[in-house]
XYZ file of C-alpha atoms in Angstrom:
583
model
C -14.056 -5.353 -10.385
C -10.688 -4.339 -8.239
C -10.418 -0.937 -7.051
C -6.618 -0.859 -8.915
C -8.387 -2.427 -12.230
C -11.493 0.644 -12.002
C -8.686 2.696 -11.534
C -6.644 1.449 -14.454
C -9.352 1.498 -16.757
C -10.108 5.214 -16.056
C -7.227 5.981 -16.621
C -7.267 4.472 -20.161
C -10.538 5.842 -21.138
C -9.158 9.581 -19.707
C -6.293 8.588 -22.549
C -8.778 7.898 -25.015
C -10.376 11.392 -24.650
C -7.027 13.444 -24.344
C -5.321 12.268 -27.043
C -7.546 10.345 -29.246
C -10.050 13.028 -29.725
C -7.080 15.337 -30.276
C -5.863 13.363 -33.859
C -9.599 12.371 -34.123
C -11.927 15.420 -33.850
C -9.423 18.500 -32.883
C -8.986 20.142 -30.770
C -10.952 18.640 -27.807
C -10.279 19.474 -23.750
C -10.813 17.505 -21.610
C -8.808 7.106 -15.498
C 0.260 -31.681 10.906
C 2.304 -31.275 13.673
C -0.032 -31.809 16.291
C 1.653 -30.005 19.060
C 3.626 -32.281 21.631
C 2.785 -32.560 24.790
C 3.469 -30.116 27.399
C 7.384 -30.018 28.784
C 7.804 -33.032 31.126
C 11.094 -34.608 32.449
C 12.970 -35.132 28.620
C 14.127 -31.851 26.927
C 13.843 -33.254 23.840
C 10.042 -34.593 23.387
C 9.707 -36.546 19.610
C 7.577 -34.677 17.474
C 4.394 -36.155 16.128
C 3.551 -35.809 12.731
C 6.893 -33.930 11.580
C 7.541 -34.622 8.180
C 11.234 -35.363 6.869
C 13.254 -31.905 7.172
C 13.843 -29.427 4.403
C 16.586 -28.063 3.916
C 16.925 -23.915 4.505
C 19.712 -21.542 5.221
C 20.021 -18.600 7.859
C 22.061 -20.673 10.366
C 22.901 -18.578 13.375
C 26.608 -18.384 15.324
C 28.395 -21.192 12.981
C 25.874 -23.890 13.093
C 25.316 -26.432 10.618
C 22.600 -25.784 8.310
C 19.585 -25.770 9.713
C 16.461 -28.182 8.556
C 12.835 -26.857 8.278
C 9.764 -28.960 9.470
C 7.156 -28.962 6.608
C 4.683 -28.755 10.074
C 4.980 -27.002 13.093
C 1.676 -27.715 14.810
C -1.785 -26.668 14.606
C -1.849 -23.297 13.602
C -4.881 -20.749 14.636
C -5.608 -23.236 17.079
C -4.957 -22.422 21.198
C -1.449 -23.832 21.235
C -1.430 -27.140 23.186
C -5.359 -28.031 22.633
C -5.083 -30.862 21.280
C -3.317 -32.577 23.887
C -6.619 -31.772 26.262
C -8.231 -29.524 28.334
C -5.900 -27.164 29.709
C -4.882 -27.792 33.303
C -5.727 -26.049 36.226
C -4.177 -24.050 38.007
C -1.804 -26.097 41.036
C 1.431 -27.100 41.869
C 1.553 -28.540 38.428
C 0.950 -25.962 36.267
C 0.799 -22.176 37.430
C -1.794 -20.080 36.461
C -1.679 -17.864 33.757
C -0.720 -14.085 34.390
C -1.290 -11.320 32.550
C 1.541 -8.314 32.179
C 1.408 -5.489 30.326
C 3.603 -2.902 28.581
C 2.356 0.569 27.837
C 3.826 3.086 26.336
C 2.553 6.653 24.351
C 2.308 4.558 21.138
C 1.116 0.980 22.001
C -0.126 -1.386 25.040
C 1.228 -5.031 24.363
C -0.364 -7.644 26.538
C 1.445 -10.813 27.142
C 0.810 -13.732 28.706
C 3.194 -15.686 31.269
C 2.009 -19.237 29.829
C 4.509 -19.586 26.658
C 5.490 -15.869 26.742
C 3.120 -14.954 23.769
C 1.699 -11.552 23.174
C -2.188 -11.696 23.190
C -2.779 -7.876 22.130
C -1.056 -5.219 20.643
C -3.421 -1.759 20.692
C -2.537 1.251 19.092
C -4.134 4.138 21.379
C -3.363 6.698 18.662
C -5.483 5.286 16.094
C -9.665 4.411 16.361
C -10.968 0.947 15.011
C -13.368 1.914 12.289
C -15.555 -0.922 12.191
C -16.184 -1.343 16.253
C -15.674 0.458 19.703
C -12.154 1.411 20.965
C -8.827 1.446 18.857
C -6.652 -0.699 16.821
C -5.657 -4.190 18.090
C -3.405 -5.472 15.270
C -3.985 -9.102 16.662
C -6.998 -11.051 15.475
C -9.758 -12.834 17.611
C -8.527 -16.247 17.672
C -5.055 -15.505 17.373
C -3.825 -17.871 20.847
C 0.031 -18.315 19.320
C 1.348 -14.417 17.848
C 5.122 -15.098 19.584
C 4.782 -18.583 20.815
C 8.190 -20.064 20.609
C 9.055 -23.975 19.575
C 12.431 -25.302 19.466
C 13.135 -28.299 16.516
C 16.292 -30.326 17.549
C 16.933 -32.929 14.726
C 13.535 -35.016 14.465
C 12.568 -33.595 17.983
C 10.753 -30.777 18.923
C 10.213 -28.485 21.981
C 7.169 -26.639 22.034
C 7.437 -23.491 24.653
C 4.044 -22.297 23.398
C 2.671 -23.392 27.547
C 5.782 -23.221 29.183
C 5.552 -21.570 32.687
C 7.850 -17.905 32.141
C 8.855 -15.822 34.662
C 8.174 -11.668 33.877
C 10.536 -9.455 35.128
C 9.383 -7.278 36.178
C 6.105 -9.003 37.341
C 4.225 -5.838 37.059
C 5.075 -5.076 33.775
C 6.622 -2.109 32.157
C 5.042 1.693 32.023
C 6.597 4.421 29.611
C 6.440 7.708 29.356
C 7.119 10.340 26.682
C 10.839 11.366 27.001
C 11.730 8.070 29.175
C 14.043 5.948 28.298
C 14.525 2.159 26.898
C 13.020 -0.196 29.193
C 13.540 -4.261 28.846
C 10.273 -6.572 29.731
C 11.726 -10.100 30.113
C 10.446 -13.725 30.352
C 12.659 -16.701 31.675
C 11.624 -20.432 31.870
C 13.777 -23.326 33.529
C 12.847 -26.887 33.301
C 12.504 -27.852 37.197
C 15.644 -30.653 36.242
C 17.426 -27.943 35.030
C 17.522 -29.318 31.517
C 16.214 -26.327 29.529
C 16.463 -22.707 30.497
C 14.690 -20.121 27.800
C 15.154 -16.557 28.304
C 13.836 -13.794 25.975
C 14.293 -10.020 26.522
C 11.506 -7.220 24.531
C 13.256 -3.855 24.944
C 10.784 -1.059 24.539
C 11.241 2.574 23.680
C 8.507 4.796 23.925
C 9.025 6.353 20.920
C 9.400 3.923 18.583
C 7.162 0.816 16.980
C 10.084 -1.304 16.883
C 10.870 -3.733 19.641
C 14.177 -5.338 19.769
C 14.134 -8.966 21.203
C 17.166 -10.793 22.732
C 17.183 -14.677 23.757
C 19.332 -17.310 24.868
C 18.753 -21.121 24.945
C 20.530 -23.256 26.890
C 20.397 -27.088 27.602
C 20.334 -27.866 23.786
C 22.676 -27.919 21.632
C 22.063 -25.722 18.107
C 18.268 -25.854 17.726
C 15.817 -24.151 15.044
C 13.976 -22.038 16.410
C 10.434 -21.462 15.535
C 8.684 -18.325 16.212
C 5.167 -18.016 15.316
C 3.939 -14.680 13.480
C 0.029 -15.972 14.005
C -2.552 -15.267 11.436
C -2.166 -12.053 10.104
C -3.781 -8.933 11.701
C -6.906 -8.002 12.677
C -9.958 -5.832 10.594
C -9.628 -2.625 11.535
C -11.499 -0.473 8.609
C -15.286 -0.006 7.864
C -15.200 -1.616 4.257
C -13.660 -4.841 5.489
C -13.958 -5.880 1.674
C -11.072 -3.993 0.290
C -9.026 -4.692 3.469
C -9.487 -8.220 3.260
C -8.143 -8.061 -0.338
C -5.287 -5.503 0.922
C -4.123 -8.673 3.652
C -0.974 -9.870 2.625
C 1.845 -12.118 4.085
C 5.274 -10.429 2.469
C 8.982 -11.398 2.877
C 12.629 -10.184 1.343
C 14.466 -12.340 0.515
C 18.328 -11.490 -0.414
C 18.699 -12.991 -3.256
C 15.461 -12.563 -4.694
C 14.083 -9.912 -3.330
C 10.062 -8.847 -1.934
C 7.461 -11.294 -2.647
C 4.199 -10.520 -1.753
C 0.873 -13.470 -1.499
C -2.712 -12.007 -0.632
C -4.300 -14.301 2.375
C -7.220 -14.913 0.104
C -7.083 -18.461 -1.386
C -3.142 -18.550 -0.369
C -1.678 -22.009 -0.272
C 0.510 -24.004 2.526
C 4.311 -23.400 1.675
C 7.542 -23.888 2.882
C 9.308 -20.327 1.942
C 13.509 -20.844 1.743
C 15.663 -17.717 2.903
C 17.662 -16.314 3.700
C 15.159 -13.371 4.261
C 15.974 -10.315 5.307
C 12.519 -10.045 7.005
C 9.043 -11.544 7.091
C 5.776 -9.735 7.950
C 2.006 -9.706 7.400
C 0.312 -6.448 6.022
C -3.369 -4.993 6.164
C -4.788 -1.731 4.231
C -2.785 0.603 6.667
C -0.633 -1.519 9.265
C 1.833 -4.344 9.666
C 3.498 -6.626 11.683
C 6.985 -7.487 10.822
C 9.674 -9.834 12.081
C 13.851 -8.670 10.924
C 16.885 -10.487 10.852
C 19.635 -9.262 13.280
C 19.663 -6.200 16.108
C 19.463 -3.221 13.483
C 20.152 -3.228 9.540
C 23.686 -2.680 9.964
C 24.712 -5.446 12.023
C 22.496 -8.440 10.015
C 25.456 -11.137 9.411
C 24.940 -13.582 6.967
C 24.218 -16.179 9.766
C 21.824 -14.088 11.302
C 18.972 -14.023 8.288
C 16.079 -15.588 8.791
C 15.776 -19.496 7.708
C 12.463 -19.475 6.081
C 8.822 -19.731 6.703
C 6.294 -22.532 7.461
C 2.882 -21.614 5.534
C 0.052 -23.295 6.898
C -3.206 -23.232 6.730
C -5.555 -20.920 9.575
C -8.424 -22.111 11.865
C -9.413 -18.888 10.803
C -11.587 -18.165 7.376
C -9.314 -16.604 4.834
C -6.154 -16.695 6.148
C -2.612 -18.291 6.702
C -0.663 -19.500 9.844
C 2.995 -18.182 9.405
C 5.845 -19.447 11.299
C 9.462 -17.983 10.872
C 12.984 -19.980 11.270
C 15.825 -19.122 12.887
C 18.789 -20.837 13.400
C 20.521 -20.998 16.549
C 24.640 -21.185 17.194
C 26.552 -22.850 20.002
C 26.276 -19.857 22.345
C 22.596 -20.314 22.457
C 22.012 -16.556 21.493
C 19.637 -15.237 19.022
C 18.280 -11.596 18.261
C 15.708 -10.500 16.004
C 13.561 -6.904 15.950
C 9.517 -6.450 15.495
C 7.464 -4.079 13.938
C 4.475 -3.332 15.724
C 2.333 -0.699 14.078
C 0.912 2.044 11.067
C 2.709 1.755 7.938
C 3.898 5.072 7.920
C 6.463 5.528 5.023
C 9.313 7.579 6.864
C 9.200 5.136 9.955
C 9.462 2.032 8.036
C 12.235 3.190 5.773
C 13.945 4.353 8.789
C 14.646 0.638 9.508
C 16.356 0.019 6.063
C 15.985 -3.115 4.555
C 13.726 -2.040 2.342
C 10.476 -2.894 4.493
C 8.886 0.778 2.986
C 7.948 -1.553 0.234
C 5.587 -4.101 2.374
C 3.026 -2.367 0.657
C 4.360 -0.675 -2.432
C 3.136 2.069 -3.910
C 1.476 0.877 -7.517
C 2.266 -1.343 -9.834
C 5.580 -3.032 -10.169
C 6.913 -1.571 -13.178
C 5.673 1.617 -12.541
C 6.649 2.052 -8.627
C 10.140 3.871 -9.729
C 7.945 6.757 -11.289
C 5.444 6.876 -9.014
C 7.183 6.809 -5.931
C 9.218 10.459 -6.166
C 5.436 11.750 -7.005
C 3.985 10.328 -3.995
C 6.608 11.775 -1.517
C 6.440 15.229 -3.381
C 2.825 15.495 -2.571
C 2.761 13.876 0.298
C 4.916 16.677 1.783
C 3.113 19.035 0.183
C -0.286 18.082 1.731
C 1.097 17.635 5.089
C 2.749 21.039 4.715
C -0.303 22.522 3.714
C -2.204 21.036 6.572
C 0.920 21.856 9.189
C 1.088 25.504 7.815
C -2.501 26.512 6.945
C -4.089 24.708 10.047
C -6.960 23.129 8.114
C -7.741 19.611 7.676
C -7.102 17.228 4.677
C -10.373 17.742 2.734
C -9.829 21.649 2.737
C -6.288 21.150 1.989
C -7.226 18.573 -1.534
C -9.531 21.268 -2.366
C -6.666 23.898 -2.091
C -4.131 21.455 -3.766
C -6.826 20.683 -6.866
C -6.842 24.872 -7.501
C -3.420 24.732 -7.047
C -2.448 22.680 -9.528
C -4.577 24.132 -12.255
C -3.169 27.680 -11.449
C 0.363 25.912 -11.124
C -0.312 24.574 -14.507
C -2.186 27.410 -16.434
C 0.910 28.482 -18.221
C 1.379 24.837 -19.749
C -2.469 24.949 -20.438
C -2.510 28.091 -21.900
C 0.130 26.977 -24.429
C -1.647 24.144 -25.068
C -5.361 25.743 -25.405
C -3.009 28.221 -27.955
C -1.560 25.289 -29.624
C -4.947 23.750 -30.157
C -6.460 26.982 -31.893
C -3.526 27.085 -34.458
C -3.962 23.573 -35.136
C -7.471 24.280 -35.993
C -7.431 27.204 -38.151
C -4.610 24.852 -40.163
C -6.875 21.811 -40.163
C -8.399 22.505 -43.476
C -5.100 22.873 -45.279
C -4.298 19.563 -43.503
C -7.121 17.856 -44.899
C -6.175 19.213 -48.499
C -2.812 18.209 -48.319
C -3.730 14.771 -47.052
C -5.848 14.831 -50.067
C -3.855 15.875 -52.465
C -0.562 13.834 -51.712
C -2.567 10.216 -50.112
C -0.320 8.280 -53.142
C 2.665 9.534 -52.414
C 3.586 9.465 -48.554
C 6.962 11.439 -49.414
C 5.253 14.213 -50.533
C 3.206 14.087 -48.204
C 5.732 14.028 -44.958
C 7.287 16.945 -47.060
C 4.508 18.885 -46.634
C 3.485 18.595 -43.517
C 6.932 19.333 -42.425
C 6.660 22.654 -44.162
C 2.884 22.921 -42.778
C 4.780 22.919 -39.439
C 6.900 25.739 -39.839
C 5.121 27.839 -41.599
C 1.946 27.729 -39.544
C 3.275 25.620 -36.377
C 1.188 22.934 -37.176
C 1.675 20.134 -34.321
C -0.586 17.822 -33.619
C 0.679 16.805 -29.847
C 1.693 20.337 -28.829
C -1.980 20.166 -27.506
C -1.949 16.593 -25.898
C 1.598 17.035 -23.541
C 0.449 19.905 -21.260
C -2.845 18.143 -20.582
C -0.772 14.870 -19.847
C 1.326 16.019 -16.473
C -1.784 16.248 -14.238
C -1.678 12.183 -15.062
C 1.507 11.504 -12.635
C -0.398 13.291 -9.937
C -3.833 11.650 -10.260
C -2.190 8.557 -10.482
C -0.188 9.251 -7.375
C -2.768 10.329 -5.091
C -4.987 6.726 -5.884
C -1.759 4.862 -3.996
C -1.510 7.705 -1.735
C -5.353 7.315 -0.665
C -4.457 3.440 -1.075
C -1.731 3.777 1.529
C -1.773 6.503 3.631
C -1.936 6.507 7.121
C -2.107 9.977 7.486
C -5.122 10.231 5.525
C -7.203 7.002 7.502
C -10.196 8.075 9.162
C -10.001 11.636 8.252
C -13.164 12.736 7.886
C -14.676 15.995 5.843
C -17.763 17.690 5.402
C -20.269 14.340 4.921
C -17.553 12.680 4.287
C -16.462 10.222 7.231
C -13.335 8.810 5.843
C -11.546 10.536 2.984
C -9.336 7.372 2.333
C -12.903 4.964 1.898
C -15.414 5.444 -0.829
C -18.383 8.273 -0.536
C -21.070 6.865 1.493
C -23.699 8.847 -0.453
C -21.820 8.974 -4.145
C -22.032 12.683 -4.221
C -18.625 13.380 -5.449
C -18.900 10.613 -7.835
C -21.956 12.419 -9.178
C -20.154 15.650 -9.100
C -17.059 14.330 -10.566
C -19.205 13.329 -13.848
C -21.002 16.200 -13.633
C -18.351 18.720 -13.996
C -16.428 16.420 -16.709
C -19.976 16.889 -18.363
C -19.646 20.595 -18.519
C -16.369 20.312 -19.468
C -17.264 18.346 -23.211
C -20.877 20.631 -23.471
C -18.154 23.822 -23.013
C -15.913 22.509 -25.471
C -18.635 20.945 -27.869
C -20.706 24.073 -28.629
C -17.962 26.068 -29.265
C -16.998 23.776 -32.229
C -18.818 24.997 -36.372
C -19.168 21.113 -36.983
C -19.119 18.171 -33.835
C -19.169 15.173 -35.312
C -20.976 11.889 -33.540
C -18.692 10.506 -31.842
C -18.152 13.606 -29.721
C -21.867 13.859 -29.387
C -21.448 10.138 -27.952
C -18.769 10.898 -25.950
C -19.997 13.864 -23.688
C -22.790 11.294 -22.819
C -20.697 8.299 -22.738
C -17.793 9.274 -20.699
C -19.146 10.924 -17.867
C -21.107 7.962 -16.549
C -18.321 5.471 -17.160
C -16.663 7.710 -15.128
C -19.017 7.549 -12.037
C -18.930 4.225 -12.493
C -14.994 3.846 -12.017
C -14.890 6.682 -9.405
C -18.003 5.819 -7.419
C -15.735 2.998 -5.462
C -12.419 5.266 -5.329
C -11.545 7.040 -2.316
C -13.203 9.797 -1.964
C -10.821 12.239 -1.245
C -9.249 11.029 -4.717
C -12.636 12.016 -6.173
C -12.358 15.342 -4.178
C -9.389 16.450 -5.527
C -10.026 15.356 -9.257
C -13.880 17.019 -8.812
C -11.997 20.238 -7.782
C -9.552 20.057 -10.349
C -12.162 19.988 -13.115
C -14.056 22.261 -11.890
C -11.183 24.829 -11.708
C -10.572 23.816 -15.648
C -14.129 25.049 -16.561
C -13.246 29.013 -16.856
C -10.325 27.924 -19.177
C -12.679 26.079 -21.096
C -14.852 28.921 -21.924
C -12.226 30.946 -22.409
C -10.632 28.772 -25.206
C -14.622 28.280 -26.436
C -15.065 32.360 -27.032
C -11.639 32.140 -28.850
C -13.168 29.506 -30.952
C -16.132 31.228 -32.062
C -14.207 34.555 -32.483
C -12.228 32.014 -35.465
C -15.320 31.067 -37.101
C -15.877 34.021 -39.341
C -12.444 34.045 -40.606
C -11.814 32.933 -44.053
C -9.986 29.191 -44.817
C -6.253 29.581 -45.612
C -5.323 28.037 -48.990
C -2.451 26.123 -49.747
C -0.160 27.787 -52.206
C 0.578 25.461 -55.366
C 2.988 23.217 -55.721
């Protein structure tokens, strides 16, 4: 079962018990193109195996609309295999060179042969399922930035071409620097082609800005390959595998997301705004134009070519871009955590790669999850203790936070019982005539303040919050890896269950608390204090475990109001029935 489904479903059976034992049983307490050859003499090799064009917009500097190839080459595969082995180094072809760009926040290595990027490692965050930190490019990954130009039925493939780096020895920033430009040029030794494309850096920042000019062909598609996703980088590769996603906005109709698993070849139409893959906590993205404010309607992205991957369980992307007369083209990348304030910072809309629950109810749950967001990292900022200490304090919190509410509802409940009897008379005594019988209840309600949900809202605001912190354990970055007490990740499931156990244990006490103090518990509450606590470490057992932290806390805290509300029902239980006055 899904981790979102689990969490759905406890979240209906917590329903159940709040409010149905409430009418129920009151009052109770509480889930194809083979890849041309290499450049020779002719610009403009004939591609083999492109299928007839499709059309797509996003054409760049008043070209004609571009056309789409349905295939772009072999995807996943080293770019040029299949023309043979790959030449050695000579007069012929150069050898390949490594250069590298380091900076506080990443170290991108490219490669001189075709310009493409064959690592991007984030120093600042540890790889939990290996040795050393975060490379957001997979094993196997040979194209991430290759380049191919499509000229009517012809293409260009720059995936080998011999670049230039300037300069050779790569780029090193330091906190505080400045912007600093890495760039790669190519020229065709007849002069035909010249391809020149410019990464500008700033230390801090994830985005890189890239600037390119074409010349020796006249308005060409260009094809920029966004490889096969990213690499694993968490210890329960399970869920991450089923958090892998390939996402793009498109401006008319908006964020579409497809998981990798079982996804099928595609040709995606723009314009889009922007394209990117997504994993559990990071993403790679590719957006239209040199910041949000300057994204013409020519300068959107044409579509994307989805292909199948060489590697299991994936997809080969490949984004379009038109190109104008002047040969120029710009585009930005996103190169690390998804980190909410950094990505919306861009505009665009890209926070949303990896949304924040379900789609209807993301405008609800969204204001929650920034409230308490802030209110953790405050906590942790301010108090100097780490995020398990800080859920623990946040669980109290809200139960002292919400006492008042509680206590009104704990009050509410105990007037609604000493009133259940007439209730059940008057239901008796008026069950053939329904307008007599909303008559009196309505004067059962003022005279006594008989109300059957003024015990069921109060308990239902801690629900926004629970709800909140599954897609904030979901999502978090700041919460990856964090490790407390036994605990070695408070964003992955317990290791050992023993919160899980906990969790059910302390509902447990909750329903035995609230169960003895009732004259008369009927079955199915006697079912339900067994029942619901195991489903319950069922759910939670594969929930985050700071998630079961914070709810394990939070019941816990509620025990002392349940005993208090139990010694206020037993002090009721010698008092004599009310009697309804005659009609």
């Amino acid at each position: 079962m899904r981790t979102e489904l689990r969490f759905l479903l406890a979240v209906v059976l917590m329903f159940i018990v709040l409010i149905g034992t409430n009418f129920l049983f009151p009052p109770v307490a509480p889930e194809g193109e083979t890849p041309v050859d290499s450049l020779g003499p002719d610009v403009a090799v004939p591609a083999q195996g492109v299928s007839p064009p499709e059309s797509v917009g996003g054409a760049t500097g008043g070209a004609a609309t571009p056309t789409l190839p349905t295939t772009v080459g072999q995807p996943g595969a080293t770019p040029g295999a299949s023309v043979g082995p790959e030449p050695a180094p000579g007069p012929q072809a150069p050898a390949e060179r490594r250069v590298v760009v380091e900076s506080p926040l990443y170290r991108i290595e490219f490669t001189t042969l075709g310009a493409r990027v064959r690592s991007v490692e984030l120093p600042q965050f540890p790889a939990l399922n290996r040795e050393g930190t975060v490379d957001l490019i997979p094993e196997g990954t040979e194209d991430f930035l290759a380049h191919r130009l499509v000229v009517g039925r012809d293409t260009v493939d720059l995936a080998r071409a011999p670049f230039r780096a300037e300069p050779s020895e790569g780029v090193r920033l330091a906190e505080g620097d400045g912007p600093a430009t890495m760039r790669f040029v190519y020229e065709h030794p007849e002069g035909r082609l010249r391809a020149e494309l410019a990464y500008t850096f700033d230390p801090d920042l994830y985005l890189v800005r890239v600037a390119g000019r074409i010349e020796g062909v006249e308005r060409p598609l260009l094809l920029t390959s966004l490889g096969d996703g990213l690499a694993y980088a968490e210890a329960d590769s399970a869920q991450e595998a089923r958090m892998m996603a390939y996402v793009h906005n498109h401006v008319r109709d908006g964020i579409d997301s497809e998981g990798l698993r079982g996804a099928d070849p595609r040709i995606v139409e723009g314009p889009l705004i922007w394209a990117a893959f997504r994993s559990k906590f990071f993403v790679i993205a590719m957006l239209a134009g040199a910041s949000d404010e300057q994204v013409a309607d020519t300068d959107y992205l044409g579509g994307l070519i989805v292909q199948e991957s060489a590697l299991p369980e994936r997809v080969h992307v490949t984004a379009a871009q038109g190109i104008g007369n002047d040969g120029l083209f710009e585009y930005r990348l996103f190169l690390g955590p998804q980190e909410y304030a950094r990505l919306s910072s861009l505009g665009q809309g890209l926070e949303e790669v990896n949304p924040y629950g379900w789609r209807f109810f993301r405008p609800i749950i969204r204001p929650f999850v920034s409230i308490i967001m802030a209110i953790l990292v405050f906590l942790h900022t301010n108090l100097s203790i780490g995020y398990g200490w800080v859920l623990v304090v946040f669980g109290v919190a809200m139960r002292i936070v919400l006492w008042p509410l509680n206590h009104k509802a704990m009050k509410a409940q105990l007037r609604n019982m000493a009133v259940q009897p007439l209730v059940s008379e008057i239901q008796k005594r008026h069950k053939d005539n329904p307008e007599k019988l909303q008559k009196e209840m309505m004067r059962l309600y003022k005279e006594h303040g008989f109300n059957p949900l003024a015990g069921c809202i109060p308990m239902l605001l801690p629900w926004p919050v629970l709800i909140a912190l599954f897609f904030v354990f979901q999502n978090t970055i700041e919460l990856r890896g964090v490790p407390f007490l036994w605990l070695p990740d408070l964003s992955a499931k317990d290791p050992l269950y023993l919160l899980p156990i906990i969790l059910a244990v302390s509902m447990f006490g909750m329903q035995w608390v609230s169960l003895r103090s009732l004259d008369q518990p009927n079955p199915q509450m006697k079912m339900m204090l067994w029942l619901m606590p195991g489903m319950m470490l069922f759910i939670f057992m594969n929930l985050a475990s700071g998630l079961n932290l914070y709810y394990a806390t939070a019941n816990i805290a509620t025990i002392p109001q349940q005993i208090w509300i139990a010694n206020e029902r037993k002090k009721m239980k010698g008092k004599p029935v009310p009697k309804l006055p005659d009609d």
